[in-house]
Amino acid sequence: MDTSQRKKYWRENLKYLTILLVIWFLVSYGFGILWVEELNTIRLGGFKLGFWFAQQGSIYVFVILIFVYVRLMNKLDKKFKVNE
């Protein structure tokens, strides 16, 4: 892979990372801390939604984002022909 291809590959990788980290930040910090009072008006399984996001939701979203990142990177590797 030449230098321009490497730069394109890395730029797209950073784009994926930025988007996924923003989602993670919104879910963990935003839903768990900033908007907790608004979310606590909604109940999920008997628990207030803000509490649920702070305790469980952000962890679930983080695990899902890991799988999304793996899938995106596999597609990116195939696109740039660097897959195994």
mmCIF file of N, CA, C and O in Angstrom:
data_model
loop_
_atom_site.group_PDB
_atom_site.id
_atom_site.type_symbol
_atom_site.label_atom_id
_atom_site.label_comp_id
_atom_site.label_asym_id
_atom_site.label_seq_id
_atom_site.Cartn_x
_atom_site.Cartn_y
_atom_site.Cartn_z
ATOM 1 N N MET A 1 0.845 -1.164 0.000
ATOM 2 C CA MET A 1 0.000 0.000 0.000
ATOM 3 C C MET A 1 0.900 1.240 0.000
ATOM 4 O O MET A 1 1.801 1.360 0.815
ATOM 5 N N ASP A 2 0.621 2.149 -0.923
ATOM 6 C CA ASP A 2 1.446 3.358 -0.988
ATOM 7 C C ASP A 2 1.008 4.382 0.067
ATOM 8 O O ASP A 2 0.032 4.196 0.780
ATOM 9 N N THR A 3 1.742 5.469 0.148
ATOM 10 C CA THR A 3 1.536 6.456 1.207
ATOM 11 C C THR A 3 0.153 7.096 1.147
ATOM 12 O O THR A 3 -0.489 7.289 2.179
ATOM 13 N N SER A 4 -0.338 7.413 -0.039
ATOM 14 C CA SER A 4 -1.653 8.044 -0.145
ATOM 15 C C SER A 4 -2.759 7.084 0.303
ATOM 16 O O SER A 4 -3.725 7.505 0.947
ATOM 17 N N GLN A 5 -2.607 5.807 -0.021
ATOM 18 C CA GLN A 5 -3.582 4.806 0.419
ATOM 19 C C GLN A 5 -3.556 4.654 1.935
ATOM 20 O O GLN A 5 -4.590 4.495 2.567
ATOM 21 N N ARG A 6 -2.371 4.692 2.515
ATOM 22 C CA ARG A 6 -2.250 4.598 3.972
ATOM 23 C C ARG A 6 -2.934 5.770 4.655
ATOM 24 O O ARG A 6 -3.605 5.607 5.664
ATOM 25 N N LYS A 7 -2.759 6.955 4.097
ATOM 26 C CA LYS A 7 -3.388 8.147 4.664
ATOM 27 C C LYS A 7 -4.908 8.057 4.569
ATOM 28 O O LYS A 7 -5.621 8.416 5.509
ATOM 29 N N LYS A 8 -5.415 7.580 3.438
ATOM 30 C CA LYS A 8 -6.866 7.410 3.280
ATOM 31 C C LYS A 8 -7.401 6.385 4.270
ATOM 32 O O LYS A 8 -8.449 6.584 4.884
ATOM 33 N N TYR A 9 -6.680 5.293 4.403
ATOM 34 C CA TYR A 9 -7.073 4.229 5.344
ATOM 35 C C TYR A 9 -7.113 4.778 6.769
ATOM 36 O O TYR A 9 -8.091 4.579 7.496
ATOM 37 N N TRP A 10 -6.078 5.482 7.162
ATOM 38 C CA TRP A 10 -5.998 6.018 8.525
ATOM 39 C C TRP A 10 -7.060 7.091 8.753
ATOM 40 O O TRP A 10 -7.662 7.154 9.817
ATOM 41 N N ARG A 11 -7.300 7.936 7.754
ATOM 42 C CA ARG A 11 -8.319 8.978 7.871
ATOM 43 C C ARG A 11 -9.697 8.359 8.081
ATOM 44 O O ARG A 11 -10.471 8.809 8.928
ATOM 45 N N GLU A 12 -10.019 7.316 7.343
ATOM 46 C CA GLU A 12 -11.314 6.648 7.495
ATOM 47 C C GLU A 12 -11.407 5.945 8.846
ATOM 48 O O GLU A 12 -12.453 5.965 9.490
ATOM 49 N N ASN A 13 -10.309 5.362 9.292
ATOM 50 C CA ASN A 13 -10.271 4.726 10.606
ATOM 51 C C ASN A 13 -10.539 5.761 11.698
ATOM 52 O O ASN A 13 -11.319 5.518 12.620
ATOM 53 N N LEU A 14 -9.902 6.916 11.605
ATOM 54 C CA LEU A 14 -10.120 7.979 12.589
ATOM 55 C C LEU A 14 -11.554 8.505 12.550
ATOM 56 O O LEU A 14 -12.118 8.861 13.588
ATOM 57 N N LYS A 15 -12.148 8.547 11.370
ATOM 58 C CA LYS A 15 -13.545 8.963 11.247
ATOM 59 C C LYS A 15 -14.443 7.991 12.006
ATOM 60 O O LYS A 15 -15.316 8.413 12.772
ATOM 61 N N TYR A 16 -14.224 6.684 11.816
ATOM 62 C CA TYR A 16 -15.004 5.672 12.542
ATOM 63 C C TYR A 16 -14.822 5.818 14.056
ATOM 64 O O TYR A 16 -15.785 5.790 14.814
ATOM 65 N N LEU A 17 -13.567 5.973 14.472
ATOM 66 C CA LEU A 17 -13.289 6.110 15.906
ATOM 67 C C LEU A 17 -13.980 7.332 16.499
ATOM 68 O O LEU A 17 -14.560 7.261 17.589
ATOM 69 N N THR A 18 -13.926 8.444 15.789
ATOM 70 C CA THR A 18 -14.545 9.676 16.280
ATOM 71 C C THR A 18 -16.047 9.506 16.439
ATOM 72 O O THR A 18 -16.610 9.864 17.481
ATOM 73 N N ILE A 19 -16.695 8.954 15.443
ATOM 74 C CA ILE A 19 -18.146 8.761 15.502
ATOM 75 C C ILE A 19 -18.524 7.831 16.652
ATOM 76 O O ILE A 19 -19.437 8.127 17.440
ATOM 77 N N LEU A 20 -17.817 6.716 16.786
ATOM 78 C CA LEU A 20 -18.141 5.755 17.837
ATOM 79 C C LEU A 20 -17.853 6.316 19.230
ATOM 80 O O LEU A 20 -18.625 6.078 20.173
ATOM 81 N N LEU A 21 -16.785 7.086 19.374
ATOM 82 C CA LEU A 21 -16.491 7.685 20.672
ATOM 83 C C LEU A 21 -17.500 8.772 21.043
ATOM 84 O O LEU A 21 -17.843 8.921 22.224
ATOM 85 N N VAL A 22 -17.985 9.506 20.066
ATOM 86 C CA VAL A 22 -19.024 10.503 20.336
ATOM 87 C C VAL A 22 -20.301 9.814 20.808
ATOM 88 O O VAL A 22 -20.942 10.263 21.773
ATOM 89 N N ILE A 23 -20.668 8.723 20.155
ATOM 90 C CA ILE A 23 -21.847 7.955 20.590
ATOM 91 C C ILE A 23 -21.653 7.460 22.010
ATOM 92 O O ILE A 23 -22.558 7.584 22.854
ATOM 93 N N TRP A 24 -20.484 6.905 22.295
ATOM 94 C CA TRP A 24 -20.209 6.396 23.642
ATOM 95 C C TRP A 24 -20.274 7.524 24.674
ATOM 96 O O TRP A 24 -20.831 7.362 25.756
ATOM 97 N N PHE A 25 -19.714 8.684 24.344
ATOM 98 C CA PHE A 25 -19.743 9.828 25.252
ATOM 99 C C PHE A 25 -21.177 10.268 25.526
ATOM 100 O O PHE A 25 -21.546 10.519 26.677
ATOM 101 N N LEU A 26 -21.978 10.373 24.468
ATOM 102 C CA LEU A 26 -23.367 10.796 24.649
ATOM 103 C C LEU A 26 -24.144 9.832 25.537
ATOM 104 O O LEU A 26 -24.911 10.260 26.401
ATOM 105 N N VAL A 27 -23.920 8.547 25.334
ATOM 106 C CA VAL A 27 -24.653 7.565 26.125
ATOM 107 C C VAL A 27 -24.156 7.536 27.562
ATOM 108 O O VAL A 27 -24.952 7.575 28.503
ATOM 109 N N SER A 28 -22.851 7.477 27.765
ATOM 110 C CA SER A 28 -22.334 7.318 29.125
ATOM 111 C C SER A 28 -22.388 8.624 29.915
ATOM 112 O O SER A 28 -22.891 8.647 31.042
ATOM 113 N N TYR A 29 -21.913 9.708 29.355
ATOM 114 C CA TYR A 29 -21.869 10.979 30.084
ATOM 115 C C TYR A 29 -23.191 11.731 29.954
ATOM 116 O O TYR A 29 -23.737 12.219 30.940
ATOM 117 N N GLY A 30 -23.684 11.807 28.725
ATOM 118 C CA GLY A 30 -24.916 12.561 28.479
ATOM 119 C C GLY A 30 -26.121 11.944 29.151
ATOM 120 O O GLY A 30 -26.802 12.591 29.953
ATOM 121 N N PHE A 31 -26.409 10.674 28.839
ATOM 122 C CA PHE A 31 -27.588 10.025 29.404
ATOM 123 C C PHE A 31 -27.408 9.689 30.874
ATOM 124 O O PHE A 31 -28.372 9.691 31.630
ATOM 125 N N GLY A 32 -26.206 9.373 31.289
ATOM 126 C CA GLY A 32 -25.965 8.962 32.671
ATOM 127 C C GLY A 32 -25.769 10.107 33.642
ATOM 128 O O GLY A 32 -25.984 9.936 34.840
ATOM 129 N N ILE A 33 -25.389 11.306 33.142
ATOM 130 C CA ILE A 33 -25.102 12.418 34.049
ATOM 131 C C ILE A 33 -25.873 13.690 33.661
ATOM 132 O O ILE A 33 -26.591 14.253 34.486
ATOM 133 N N LEU A 34 -25.717 14.147 32.418
ATOM 134 C CA LEU A 34 -26.283 15.438 32.030
ATOM 135 C C LEU A 34 -27.811 15.429 31.955
ATOM 136 O O LEU A 34 -28.466 16.350 32.433
ATOM 137 N N TRP A 35 -28.388 14.422 31.314
ATOM 138 C CA TRP A 35 -29.832 14.381 31.099
ATOM 139 C C TRP A 35 -30.515 13.361 31.994
ATOM 140 O O TRP A 35 -31.600 12.892 31.697
ATOM 141 N N VAL A 36 -29.887 13.042 33.126
ATOM 142 C CA VAL A 36 -30.412 12.000 34.002
ATOM 143 C C VAL A 36 -31.779 12.370 34.577
ATOM 144 O O VAL A 36 -32.657 11.517 34.686
ATOM 145 N N GLU A 37 -31.983 13.614 34.928
ATOM 146 C CA GLU A 37 -33.268 14.019 35.522
ATOM 147 C C GLU A 37 -34.418 13.855 34.524
ATOM 148 O O GLU A 37 -35.487 13.378 34.890
ATOM 149 N N GLU A 38 -34.189 14.248 33.281
ATOM 150 C CA GLU A 38 -35.220 14.092 32.252
ATOM 151 C C GLU A 38 -35.497 12.621 31.979
ATOM 152 O O GLU A 38 -36.641 12.219 31.799
ATOM 153 N N LEU A 39 -34.445 11.814 31.944
ATOM 154 C CA LEU A 39 -34.613 10.387 31.671
ATOM 155 C C LEU A 39 -35.232 9.638 32.844
ATOM 156 O O LEU A 39 -35.852 8.597 32.647
ATOM 157 N N ASN A 40 -35.069 10.156 34.044
ATOM 158 C CA ASN A 40 -35.626 9.489 35.215
ATOM 159 C C ASN A 40 -37.150 9.532 35.253
ATOM 160 O O ASN A 40 -37.762 8.819 36.043
ATOM 161 N N THR A 41 -37.766 10.328 34.402
ATOM 162 C CA THR A 41 -39.226 10.335 34.320
ATOM 163 C C THR A 41 -39.747 9.103 33.594
ATOM 164 O O THR A 41 -40.930 8.792 33.665
ATOM 165 N N ILE A 42 -38.870 8.385 32.910
ATOM 166 C CA ILE A 42 -39.223 7.168 32.178
ATOM 167 C C ILE A 42 -38.719 5.979 32.981
ATOM 168 O O ILE A 42 -37.613 5.991 33.518
ATOM 169 N N ARG A 43 -39.517 4.925 33.035
ATOM 170 C CA ARG A 43 -39.120 3.718 33.776
ATOM 171 C C ARG A 43 -38.827 2.582 32.794
ATOM 172 O O ARG A 43 -39.504 2.426 31.787
ATOM 173 N N LEU A 44 -37.801 1.797 33.114
ATOM 174 C CA LEU A 44 -37.424 0.635 32.307
ATOM 175 C C LEU A 44 -37.223 -0.536 33.255
ATOM 176 O O LEU A 44 -36.270 -0.545 34.039
ATOM 177 N N GLY A 45 -38.125 -1.498 33.217
ATOM 178 C CA GLY A 45 -38.026 -2.660 34.095
ATOM 179 C C GLY A 45 -38.107 -2.286 35.575
ATOM 180 O O GLY A 45 -37.470 -2.921 36.406
ATOM 181 N N GLY A 46 -38.863 -1.252 35.892
ATOM 182 C CA GLY A 46 -39.003 -0.823 37.272
ATOM 183 C C GLY A 46 -37.942 0.172 37.729
ATOM 184 O O GLY A 46 -38.034 0.709 38.824
ATOM 185 N N PHE A 47 -36.936 0.409 36.918
ATOM 186 C CA PHE A 47 -35.870 1.355 37.273
ATOM 187 C C PHE A 47 -36.013 2.626 36.463
ATOM 188 O O PHE A 47 -36.488 2.605 35.331
ATOM 189 N N LYS A 48 -35.570 3.720 37.026
ATOM 190 C CA LYS A 48 -35.562 4.979 36.291
ATOM 191 C C LYS A 48 -34.545 4.870 35.156
ATOM 192 O O LYS A 48 -33.467 4.310 35.332
ATOM 193 N N LEU A 49 -34.918 5.390 33.991
ATOM 194 C CA LEU A 49 -34.076 5.238 32.800
ATOM 195 C C LEU A 49 -32.714 5.905 32.964
ATOM 196 O O LEU A 49 -31.699 5.369 32.510
ATOM 197 N N GLY A 50 -32.644 7.052 33.610
ATOM 198 C CA GLY A 50 -31.363 7.719 33.841
ATOM 199 C C GLY A 50 -30.439 6.869 34.690
ATOM 200 O O GLY A 50 -29.241 6.735 34.408
ATOM 201 N N PHE A 51 -31.001 6.271 35.741
ATOM 202 C CA PHE A 51 -30.223 5.362 36.592
ATOM 203 C C PHE A 51 -29.760 4.150 35.785
ATOM 204 O O PHE A 51 -28.609 3.720 35.885
ATOM 205 N N TRP A 52 -30.655 3.603 34.950
ATOM 206 C CA TRP A 52 -30.316 2.422 34.159
ATOM 207 C C TRP A 52 -29.161 2.727 33.210
ATOM 208 O O TRP A 52 -28.232 1.930 33.086
ATOM 209 N N PHE A 53 -29.208 3.884 32.527
ATOM 210 C CA PHE A 53 -28.108 4.242 31.627
ATOM 211 C C PHE A 53 -26.808 4.412 32.382
ATOM 212 O O PHE A 53 -25.747 4.011 31.911
ATOM 213 N N ALA A 54 -26.867 5.012 33.554
ATOM 214 C CA ALA A 54 -25.645 5.227 34.340
ATOM 215 C C ALA A 54 -25.049 3.906 34.807
ATOM 216 O O ALA A 54 -23.828 3.751 34.859
ATOM 217 N N GLN A 55 -25.898 2.935 35.143
ATOM 218 C CA GLN A 55 -25.410 1.682 35.711
ATOM 219 C C GLN A 55 -25.204 0.577 34.670
ATOM 220 O O GLN A 55 -24.254 -0.191 34.770
ATOM 221 N N GLN A 56 -26.101 0.450 33.713
ATOM 222 C CA GLN A 56 -26.053 -0.674 32.778
ATOM 223 C C GLN A 56 -25.956 -0.257 31.316
ATOM 224 O O GLN A 56 -25.212 -0.845 30.551
ATOM 225 N N GLY A 57 -26.744 0.725 30.938
ATOM 226 C CA GLY A 57 -26.874 1.085 29.526
ATOM 227 C C GLY A 57 -25.578 1.460 28.846
ATOM 228 O O GLY A 57 -25.304 1.040 27.722
ATOM 229 N N SER A 58 -24.753 2.229 29.525
ATOM 230 C CA SER A 58 -23.500 2.656 28.901
ATOM 231 C C SER A 58 -22.564 1.467 28.673
ATOM 232 O O SER A 58 -21.830 1.439 27.685
ATOM 233 N N ILE A 59 -22.614 0.483 29.555
ATOM 234 C CA ILE A 59 -21.783 -0.716 29.379
ATOM 235 C C ILE A 59 -22.272 -1.516 28.176
ATOM 236 O O ILE A 59 -21.468 -1.967 27.346
ATOM 237 N N TYR A 60 -23.591 -1.703 28.067
ATOM 238 C CA TYR A 60 -24.148 -2.429 26.921
ATOM 239 C C TYR A 60 -23.807 -1.731 25.609
ATOM 240 O O TYR A 60 -23.415 -2.374 24.631
ATOM 241 N N VAL A 61 -23.966 -0.419 25.595
ATOM 242 C CA VAL A 61 -23.664 0.340 24.375
ATOM 243 C C VAL A 61 -22.186 0.221 24.037
ATOM 244 O O VAL A 61 -21.826 0.059 22.862
ATOM 245 N N PHE A 62 -21.311 0.269 25.036
ATOM 246 C CA PHE A 62 -19.883 0.131 24.786
ATOM 247 C C PHE A 62 -19.555 -1.223 24.140
ATOM 248 O O PHE A 62 -18.799 -1.288 23.165
ATOM 249 N N VAL A 63 -20.150 -2.296 24.648
ATOM 250 C CA VAL A 63 -19.909 -3.629 24.069
ATOM 251 C C VAL A 63 -20.439 -3.692 22.640
ATOM 252 O O VAL A 63 -19.766 -4.230 21.742
ATOM 253 N N ILE A 64 -21.600 -3.124 22.397
ATOM 254 C CA ILE A 64 -22.147 -3.099 21.035
ATOM 255 C C ILE A 64 -21.230 -2.306 20.106
ATOM 256 O O ILE A 64 -20.975 -2.719 18.966
ATOM 257 N N LEU A 65 -20.705 -1.188 20.594
ATOM 258 C CA LEU A 65 -19.809 -0.369 19.775
ATOM 259 C C LEU A 65 -18.519 -1.109 19.427
ATOM 260 O O LEU A 65 -17.953 -0.900 18.353
ATOM 261 N N ILE A 66 -18.057 -1.976 20.312
ATOM 262 C CA ILE A 66 -16.870 -2.785 20.003
ATOM 263 C C ILE A 66 -17.150 -3.679 18.803
ATOM 264 O O ILE A 66 -16.344 -3.754 17.864
ATOM 265 N N PHE A 67 -18.303 -4.336 18.803
ATOM 266 C CA PHE A 67 -18.654 -5.203 17.676
ATOM 267 C C PHE A 67 -18.870 -4.402 16.393
ATOM 268 O O PHE A 67 -18.487 -4.850 15.307
ATOM 269 N N VAL A 68 -19.463 -3.230 16.505
ATOM 270 C CA VAL A 68 -19.641 -2.358 15.334
ATOM 271 C C VAL A 68 -18.282 -1.951 14.777
ATOM 272 O O VAL A 68 -18.072 -1.968 13.561
ATOM 273 N N TYR A 69 -17.347 -1.599 15.661
ATOM 274 C CA TYR A 69 -16.008 -1.202 15.215
ATOM 275 C C TYR A 69 -15.298 -2.362 14.501
ATOM 276 O O TYR A 69 -14.669 -2.151 13.454
ATOM 277 N N VAL A 70 -15.411 -3.549 15.031
ATOM 278 C CA VAL A 70 -14.789 -4.721 14.390
ATOM 279 C C VAL A 70 -15.362 -4.914 12.990
ATOM 280 O O VAL A 70 -14.618 -5.128 12.030
ATOM 281 N N ARG A 71 -16.673 -4.795 12.878
ATOM 282 C CA ARG A 71 -17.307 -4.973 11.564
ATOM 283 C C ARG A 71 -16.853 -3.880 10.585
ATOM 284 O O ARG A 71 -16.537 -4.162 9.433
ATOM 285 N N LEU A 72 -16.836 -2.638 11.056
ATOM 286 C CA LEU A 72 -16.404 -1.538 10.193
ATOM 287 C C LEU A 72 -14.952 -1.704 9.754
ATOM 288 O O LEU A 72 -14.609 -1.443 8.594
ATOM 289 N N MET A 73 -14.105 -2.126 10.671
ATOM 290 C CA MET A 73 -12.690 -2.293 10.328
ATOM 291 C C MET A 73 -12.479 -3.459 9.370
ATOM 292 O O MET A 73 -11.612 -3.401 8.490
ATOM 293 N N ASN A 74 -13.259 -4.522 9.521
ATOM 294 C CA ASN A 74 -13.154 -5.625 8.564
ATOM 295 C C ASN A 74 -13.540 -5.164 7.159
ATOM 296 O O ASN A 74 -12.881 -5.528 6.178
ATOM 297 N N LYS A 75 -14.584 -4.360 7.056
ATOM 298 C CA LYS A 75 -14.978 -3.815 5.754
ATOM 299 C C LYS A 75 -13.896 -2.891 5.201
ATOM 300 O O LYS A 75 -13.591 -2.927 4.013
ATOM 301 N N LEU A 76 -13.334 -2.065 6.080
ATOM 302 C CA LEU A 76 -12.281 -1.146 5.650
ATOM 303 C C LEU A 76 -11.043 -1.909 5.187
ATOM 304 O O LEU A 76 -10.432 -1.555 4.175
ATOM 305 N N ASP A 77 -10.684 -2.952 5.903
ATOM 306 C CA ASP A 77 -9.535 -3.774 5.502
ATOM 307 C C ASP A 77 -9.751 -4.391 4.131
ATOM 308 O O ASP A 77 -8.842 -4.420 3.298
ATOM 309 N N LYS A 78 -10.963 -4.883 3.881
ATOM 310 C CA LYS A 78 -11.253 -5.474 2.563
ATOM 311 C C LYS A 78 -11.218 -4.404 1.474
ATOM 312 O O LYS A 78 -10.748 -4.662 0.368
ATOM 313 N N LYS A 79 -11.726 -3.225 1.804
ATOM 314 C CA LYS A 79 -11.744 -2.129 0.827
ATOM 315 C C LYS A 79 -10.324 -1.762 0.396
ATOM 316 O O LYS A 79 -10.070 -1.511 -0.783
ATOM 317 N N PHE A 80 -9.400 -1.741 1.344
ATOM 318 C CA PHE A 80 -8.018 -1.368 1.040
ATOM 319 C C PHE A 80 -7.119 -2.584 0.829
ATOM 320 O O PHE A 80 -5.906 -2.456 0.731
ATOM 321 N N LYS A 81 -7.726 -3.754 0.787
ATOM 322 C CA LYS A 81 -7.026 -5.015 0.506
ATOM 323 C C LYS A 81 -5.883 -5.293 1.492
ATOM 324 O O LYS A 81 -4.788 -5.680 1.106
ATOM 325 N N VAL A 82 -6.176 -5.056 2.771
ATOM 326 C CA VAL A 82 -5.193 -5.394 3.804
ATOM 327 C C VAL A 82 -5.755 -6.425 4.777
ATOM 328 O O VAL A 82 -5.226 -6.620 5.857
ATOM 329 N N ASN A 83 -6.852 -7.076 4.362
ATOM 330 C CA ASN A 83 -7.428 -8.102 5.230
ATOM 331 C C ASN A 83 -6.566 -9.359 5.214
ATOM 332 O O ASN A 83 -5.755 -9.561 4.333
ATOM 333 N N GLU A 84 -6.790 -10.172 6.210
ATOM 334 C CA GLU A 84 -5.960 -11.382 6.351
ATOM 335 C C GLU A 84 -6.329 -12.444 5.371
ATOM 336 O O GLU A 84 -7.378 -12.726 4.999
#
